[in-house]
mmCIF file of C-alpha atoms in Angstrom:
data_model
loop_
_atom_site.group_PDB
_atom_site.id
_atom_site.type_symbol
_atom_site.label_atom_id
_atom_site.label_comp_id
_atom_site.label_asym_id
_atom_site.label_seq_id
_atom_site.Cartn_x
_atom_site.Cartn_y
_atom_site.Cartn_z
ATOM 1 C CA ASP Y 21 0.000 0.000 0.000
ATOM 2 C CA GLY Y 22 1.292 3.439 -0.907
ATOM 3 C CA GLY Y 23 1.343 6.077 1.749
ATOM 4 C CA ILE Y 24 3.190 8.217 4.230
ATOM 5 C CA THR Y 25 4.498 6.749 7.465
ATOM 6 C CA GLN Y 26 5.405 8.845 10.461
ATOM 7 C CA SER Y 27 7.120 7.459 13.526
ATOM 8 C CA PRO Y 28 6.876 7.349 16.394
ATOM 9 C CA LYS Y 29 3.199 8.082 17.080
ATOM 10 C CA TYR Y 30 4.028 9.501 20.512
ATOM 11 C CA LEU Y 31 7.346 10.995 21.622
ATOM 12 C CA PHE Y 32 8.444 12.394 24.954
ATOM 13 C CA ARG Y 33 11.441 14.655 25.243
ATOM 14 C CA LYS Y 34 13.270 16.149 28.143
ATOM 15 C CA GLU Y 35 14.003 19.820 28.018
ATOM 16 C CA GLY Y 36 17.315 20.571 26.329
ATOM 17 C CA GLN Y 37 17.306 17.432 24.186
ATOM 18 C CA ASN Y 38 17.133 17.189 20.420
ATOM 19 C CA VAL Y 39 14.673 14.685 18.936
ATOM 20 C CA THR Y 40 14.159 13.468 15.384
ATOM 21 C CA LEU Y 41 10.776 12.655 13.885
ATOM 22 C CA SER Y 42 10.710 10.237 10.991
ATOM 23 C CA CYS Y 43 8.692 10.606 7.776
ATOM 24 C CA GLU Y 44 8.850 8.083 4.932
ATOM 25 C CA GLN Y 45 6.752 7.986 1.753
ATOM 26 C CA ASN Y 46 6.480 5.410 -1.034
ATOM 27 C CA LEU Y 47 4.256 7.517 -3.281
ATOM 28 C CA ASN Y 48 7.185 8.672 -5.448
ATOM 29 C CA HIS Y 49 6.302 12.284 -4.633
ATOM 30 C CA ASP Y 50 8.939 14.938 -5.196
ATOM 31 C CA ALA Y 51 7.695 17.402 -2.573
ATOM 32 C CA MET Y 52 7.525 16.795 1.168
ATOM 33 C CA TYR Y 53 6.421 19.046 3.994
ATOM 34 C CA TRP Y 54 6.419 19.336 7.774
ATOM 35 C CA TYR Y 55 3.582 21.086 9.590
ATOM 36 C CA ARG Y 56 2.994 21.874 13.224
ATOM 37 C CA GLN Y 57 -0.496 21.830 14.722
ATOM 38 C CA ASP Y 58 -1.412 23.377 18.067
ATOM 39 C CA PRO Y 59 -4.851 23.105 19.696
ATOM 40 C CA GLY Y 60 -7.339 25.514 18.178
ATOM 41 C CA GLN Y 61 -4.999 26.455 15.384
ATOM 42 C CA GLY Y 62 -4.553 25.457 11.797
ATOM 43 C CA LEU Y 63 -1.502 23.838 10.280
ATOM 44 C CA ARG Y 64 1.648 25.933 10.178
ATOM 45 C CA LEU Y 65 4.451 25.117 7.732
ATOM 46 C CA ILE Y 66 7.851 24.387 9.273
ATOM 47 C CA TYR Y 67 9.970 23.239 6.320
ATOM 48 C CA TYR Y 68 9.389 21.916 2.841
ATOM 49 C CA SER Y 69 11.453 20.194 0.190
ATOM 50 C CA GLN Y 70 10.684 20.061 -3.500
ATOM 51 C CA ILE Y 71 13.629 17.892 -4.505
ATOM 52 C CA VAL Y 72 16.327 15.730 -2.975
ATOM 53 C CA ASN Y 73 19.147 17.672 -1.275
ATOM 54 C CA ASP Y 74 17.132 20.876 -1.259
ATOM 55 C CA PHE Y 75 14.747 22.320 1.312
ATOM 56 C CA GLN Y 76 13.260 25.671 2.237
ATOM 57 C CA LYS Y 77 12.151 27.283 5.479
ATOM 58 C CA GLY Y 78 8.463 27.637 6.051
ATOM 59 C CA ASP Y 79 6.683 30.102 8.303
ATOM 60 C CA ILE Y 80 7.956 28.769 11.654
ATOM 61 C CA ALA Y 81 11.369 27.179 10.961
ATOM 62 C CA GLU Y 82 13.206 28.526 14.014
ATOM 63 C CA GLY Y 83 14.329 25.728 16.312
ATOM 64 C CA TYR Y 84 13.862 23.020 13.687
ATOM 65 C CA SER Y 85 16.125 21.378 11.119
ATOM 66 C CA VAL Y 86 15.556 18.918 8.270
ATOM 67 C CA SER Y 87 17.445 16.881 5.696
ATOM 68 C CA ARG Y 88 16.427 15.361 2.366
ATOM 69 C CA GLU Y 89 19.065 12.829 1.394
ATOM 70 C CA LYS Y 90 16.599 10.454 -0.219
ATOM 71 C CA LYS Y 91 13.380 11.081 -2.125
ATOM 72 C CA GLU Y 92 11.472 8.827 0.253
ATOM 73 C CA SER Y 93 12.619 10.361 3.515
ATOM 74 C CA PHE Y 94 12.298 13.789 5.148
ATOM 75 C CA PRO Y 95 13.208 13.642 8.865
ATOM 76 C CA LEU Y 96 12.549 16.600 11.147
ATOM 77 C CA THR Y 97 14.782 17.398 14.119
ATOM 78 C CA VAL Y 98 13.313 19.449 16.927
ATOM 79 C CA THR Y 99 16.277 21.119 18.559
ATOM 80 C CA SER Y 100 16.718 22.477 22.069
ATOM 81 C CA ALA Y 101 16.420 25.953 20.526
ATOM 82 C CA GLN Y 102 12.697 25.384 19.971
ATOM 83 C CA LYS Y 103 11.206 26.979 23.078
ATOM 84 C CA ASN Y 104 7.737 25.476 22.874
ATOM 85 C CA PRO Y 105 8.048 22.127 21.099
ATOM 86 C CA THR Y 106 4.997 20.370 22.539
ATOM 87 C CA ALA Y 107 2.665 19.956 19.562
ATOM 88 C CA PHE Y 108 1.262 17.574 16.965
ATOM 89 C CA TYR Y 109 3.588 17.264 13.961
ATOM 90 C CA LEU Y 110 2.337 16.276 10.521
ATOM 91 C CA CYS Y 111 4.327 15.248 7.479
ATOM 92 C CA ALA Y 112 2.864 15.502 3.994
ATOM 93 C CA SER Y 113 3.888 14.868 0.397
ATOM 94 C CA ASP Y 114 2.566 15.758 -3.036
ATOM 95 C CA TRP Y 115 3.517 15.876 -6.699
ATOM 96 C CA GLY Y 116 2.296 19.409 -7.197
ATOM 97 C CA THR Y 117 -1.369 19.468 -6.265
ATOM 98 C CA GLU Y 118 -3.112 17.287 -3.684
ATOM 99 C CA ALA Y 119 -1.117 16.750 -0.516
ATOM 100 C CA PHE Y 120 -1.374 13.515 1.467
ATOM 101 C CA PHE Y 121 -0.631 13.378 5.158
ATOM 102 C CA GLY Y 122 0.896 10.902 7.563
ATOM 103 C CA GLN Y 123 -0.751 9.912 10.832
ATOM 104 C CA GLY Y 124 1.178 12.477 12.855
ATOM 105 C CA THR Y 125 3.581 12.436 15.788
ATOM 106 C CA ARG Y 126 2.568 13.930 19.117
ATOM 107 C CA LEU Y 127 5.629 15.385 20.829
ATOM 108 C CA THR Y 128 5.496 16.217 24.512
ATOM 109 C CA VAL Y 129 8.259 17.905 26.500
ATOM 110 C CA VAL Y 130 8.492 16.559 30.037
ATOM 111 C CA GLY J 23 2.177 35.274 4.617
ATOM 112 C CA GLN J 24 -1.124 34.428 3.007
ATOM 113 C CA GLN J 25 -4.093 33.869 5.260
ATOM 114 C CA LEU J 26 -7.303 31.957 4.902
ATOM 115 C CA ASN J 27 -10.344 32.869 6.966
ATOM 116 C CA GLN J 28 -12.411 29.781 7.640
ATOM 117 C CA SER J 29 -15.822 29.974 9.246
ATOM 118 C CA PRO J 30 -17.500 29.021 11.388
ATOM 119 C CA GLN J 31 -14.867 28.004 13.948
ATOM 120 C CA SER J 32 -17.201 25.385 15.407
ATOM 121 C CA MET J 33 -20.627 23.921 14.796
ATOM 122 C CA PHE J 34 -22.947 21.880 16.992
ATOM 123 C CA ILE J 35 -25.701 20.213 15.003
ATOM 124 C CA GLN J 36 -28.265 17.444 15.231
ATOM 125 C CA GLU J 37 -27.884 14.270 13.216
ATOM 126 C CA GLY J 38 -29.640 14.668 9.883
ATOM 127 C CA GLU J 39 -29.015 18.400 9.544
ATOM 128 C CA ASP J 40 -27.077 19.934 6.672
ATOM 129 C CA VAL J 41 -23.778 21.720 7.310
ATOM 130 C CA SER J 42 -22.102 24.554 5.460
ATOM 131 C CA MET J 43 -18.650 26.049 5.985
ATOM 132 C CA ASN J 44 -16.529 28.385 3.903
ATOM 133 C CA CYS J 45 -13.104 29.868 3.404
ATOM 134 C CA THR J 46 -12.130 33.264 2.064
ATOM 135 C CA SER J 47 -8.773 34.671 1.127
ATOM 136 C CA SER J 48 -7.242 37.979 0.183
ATOM 137 C CA SER J 49 -5.175 36.124 -2.426
ATOM 138 C CA ILE J 50 -6.078 34.164 -5.524
ATOM 139 C CA PHE J 51 -5.600 30.414 -5.411
ATOM 140 C CA ASN J 52 -5.509 28.022 -8.334
ATOM 141 C CA THR J 53 -6.433 24.976 -6.270
ATOM 142 C CA TRP J 54 -8.755 24.549 -3.296
ATOM 143 C CA LEU J 55 -8.663 21.438 -1.147
ATOM 144 C CA TRP J 56 -10.908 20.297 1.692
ATOM 145 C CA TYR J 57 -9.622 17.923 4.386
ATOM 146 C CA LYS J 58 -11.140 16.179 7.395
ATOM 147 C CA GLN J 59 -9.108 15.376 10.482
ATOM 148 C CA ASP J 60 -10.165 12.865 13.132
ATOM 149 C CA PRO J 61 -8.727 13.325 16.652
ATOM 150 C CA GLY J 62 -5.076 12.305 16.843
ATOM 151 C CA GLU J 63 -4.858 11.491 13.140
ATOM 152 C CA GLY J 64 -3.581 13.170 10.013
ATOM 153 C CA PRO J 65 -5.951 15.080 7.701
ATOM 154 C CA VAL J 66 -7.592 13.087 4.930
ATOM 155 C CA LEU J 67 -8.369 14.686 1.582
ATOM 156 C CA LEU J 68 -12.116 14.938 0.892
ATOM 157 C CA ILE J 69 -12.431 17.033 -2.259
ATOM 158 C CA ALA J 70 -10.049 18.820 -4.628
ATOM 159 C CA LEU J 71 -11.110 21.760 -6.826
ATOM 160 C CA TYR J 72 -9.045 23.016 -9.754
ATOM 161 C CA LYS J 73 -11.148 25.473 -11.708
ATOM 162 C CA ALA J 74 -13.009 28.662 -10.801
ATOM 163 C CA GLY J 75 -16.737 27.952 -10.571
ATOM 164 C CA GLU J 76 -16.178 24.196 -10.293
ATOM 165 C CA LEU J 77 -18.754 22.318 -8.212
ATOM 166 C CA THR J 78 -17.715 18.821 -7.102
ATOM 167 C CA SER J 79 -19.479 16.186 -5.025
ATOM 168 C CA ASN J 80 -18.196 13.226 -3.043
ATOM 169 C CA GLY J 81 -21.137 11.340 -1.589
ATOM 170 C CA ARG J 82 -22.895 13.661 0.859
ATOM 171 C CA LEU J 83 -20.184 16.283 0.454
ATOM 172 C CA THR J 84 -20.295 19.102 -2.082
ATOM 173 C CA ALA J 85 -17.656 21.782 -2.538
ATOM 174 C CA GLN J 86 -17.337 24.761 -4.843
ATOM 175 C CA PHE J 87 -14.412 26.818 -6.095
ATOM 176 C CA GLY J 88 -15.503 30.462 -6.025
ATOM 177 C CA ILE J 89 -15.650 32.471 -9.245
ATOM 178 C CA THR J 90 -13.246 35.076 -7.879
ATOM 179 C CA ARG J 91 -10.781 32.264 -6.947
ATOM 180 C CA LYS J 92 -10.619 33.778 -3.473
ATOM 181 C CA ASP J 93 -13.178 31.590 -1.757
ATOM 182 C CA SER J 94 -14.591 28.088 -1.456
ATOM 183 C CA PHE J 95 -17.361 26.395 0.463
ATOM 184 C CA LEU J 96 -18.081 22.861 1.667
ATOM 185 C CA ASN J 97 -21.559 21.473 2.304
ATOM 186 C CA ILE J 98 -22.361 18.234 4.110
ATOM 187 C CA SER J 99 -25.892 16.964 3.683
ATOM 188 C CA ALA J 100 -27.807 14.783 6.147
ATOM 189 C CA SER J 101 -25.032 14.701 8.744
ATOM 190 C CA ILE J 102 -24.262 11.511 10.659
ATOM 191 C CA PRO J 103 -22.271 10.974 13.881
ATOM 192 C CA SER J 104 -19.127 9.882 12.010
ATOM 193 C CA ASP J 105 -18.949 13.327 10.360
ATOM 194 C CA VAL J 106 -17.528 14.593 13.662
ATOM 195 C CA GLY J 107 -14.042 16.037 13.288
ATOM 196 C CA ILE J 108 -12.131 19.093 12.162
ATOM 197 C CA TYR J 109 -12.574 20.262 8.580
ATOM 198 C CA PHE J 110 -9.807 22.283 6.951
ATOM 199 C CA CYS J 111 -9.762 24.212 3.741
ATOM 200 C CA ALA J 112 -6.454 24.705 1.966
ATOM 201 C CA GLY J 113 -5.509 26.882 -0.944
ATOM 202 C CA GLN J 114 -2.577 26.481 -3.268
ATOM 203 C CA THR J 115 -0.915 29.074 -5.458
ATOM 204 C CA ALA J 116 1.401 28.620 -8.384
ATOM 205 C CA GLY J 117 4.591 30.344 -9.347
ATOM 206 C CA GLY J 118 8.025 30.829 -7.865
ATOM 207 C CA THR J 119 8.833 29.292 -4.535
ATOM 208 C CA SER J 120 5.169 29.181 -3.565
ATOM 209 C CA TYR J 121 4.376 26.375 -5.946
ATOM 210 C CA GLY J 122 3.017 23.317 -4.152
ATOM 211 C CA LYS J 123 2.790 24.994 -0.755
ATOM 212 C CA LEU J 124 -0.629 24.927 0.827
ATOM 213 C CA THR J 125 -2.112 27.627 3.018
ATOM 214 C CA PHE J 126 -4.552 26.210 5.549
ATOM 215 C CA GLY J 127 -7.600 27.682 7.186
ATOM 216 C CA GLN J 128 -7.972 27.537 10.973
ATOM 217 C CA GLY J 129 -10.408 24.643 10.782
ATOM 218 C CA THR J 130 -14.088 24.110 11.587
ATOM 219 C CA ILE J 131 -14.797 21.779 14.503
ATOM 220 C CA LEU J 132 -17.962 19.824 13.790
ATOM 221 C CA THR J 133 -19.953 18.105 16.526
ATOM 222 C CA VAL J 134 -22.976 16.001 15.603
ATOM 223 C CA HIS J 135 -25.493 15.058 18.289
ATOM 224 C CA PRO J 136 -27.357 11.791 17.684
#
């Protein structure tokens, strides 16, 4: 089955630690995206990549980093510089029009 | 950045009622998408619209791409309990570095009482 897989589903992080969220797709999509969702708010774009080895900052990139070494993979690292990292993180991919989403990762800072 | 105004923010309805929600923008979009998100899950695409004036149905759902390309609406007819969730509109522009990026509305939280 084609789709987007995010892991883990739930992630707990201690303050001051970096964590990496995984996103893998087998849809052969060129573009991949990371969004952050907070309660009562819409989806805000963190980073996006339209091609391997290239990525662009979105609207709220501070405190996050990404890499795109393979077409299928677009991991997101939440660094200790992100002051309020507790949120629901969504990965998406598309080939230019309709975006498809993964199941999300809920990150909680403890 | 671009903003989408989605309304209403929340709706509480009785099973069997029809639902209508809409999104407006100050910018022109060339694609409008409507998604539904269940709690703790990723959004699922419901309907995609590609042409101004286009009216598209998917079962009990109907969506339209506004003539001005700055708005879209979603209707749900004869609501059922499983329609509960958050509905998002999303607009996409073309050109330059914006191509492929979606701008999302704030979401409409739908509650259906049996």
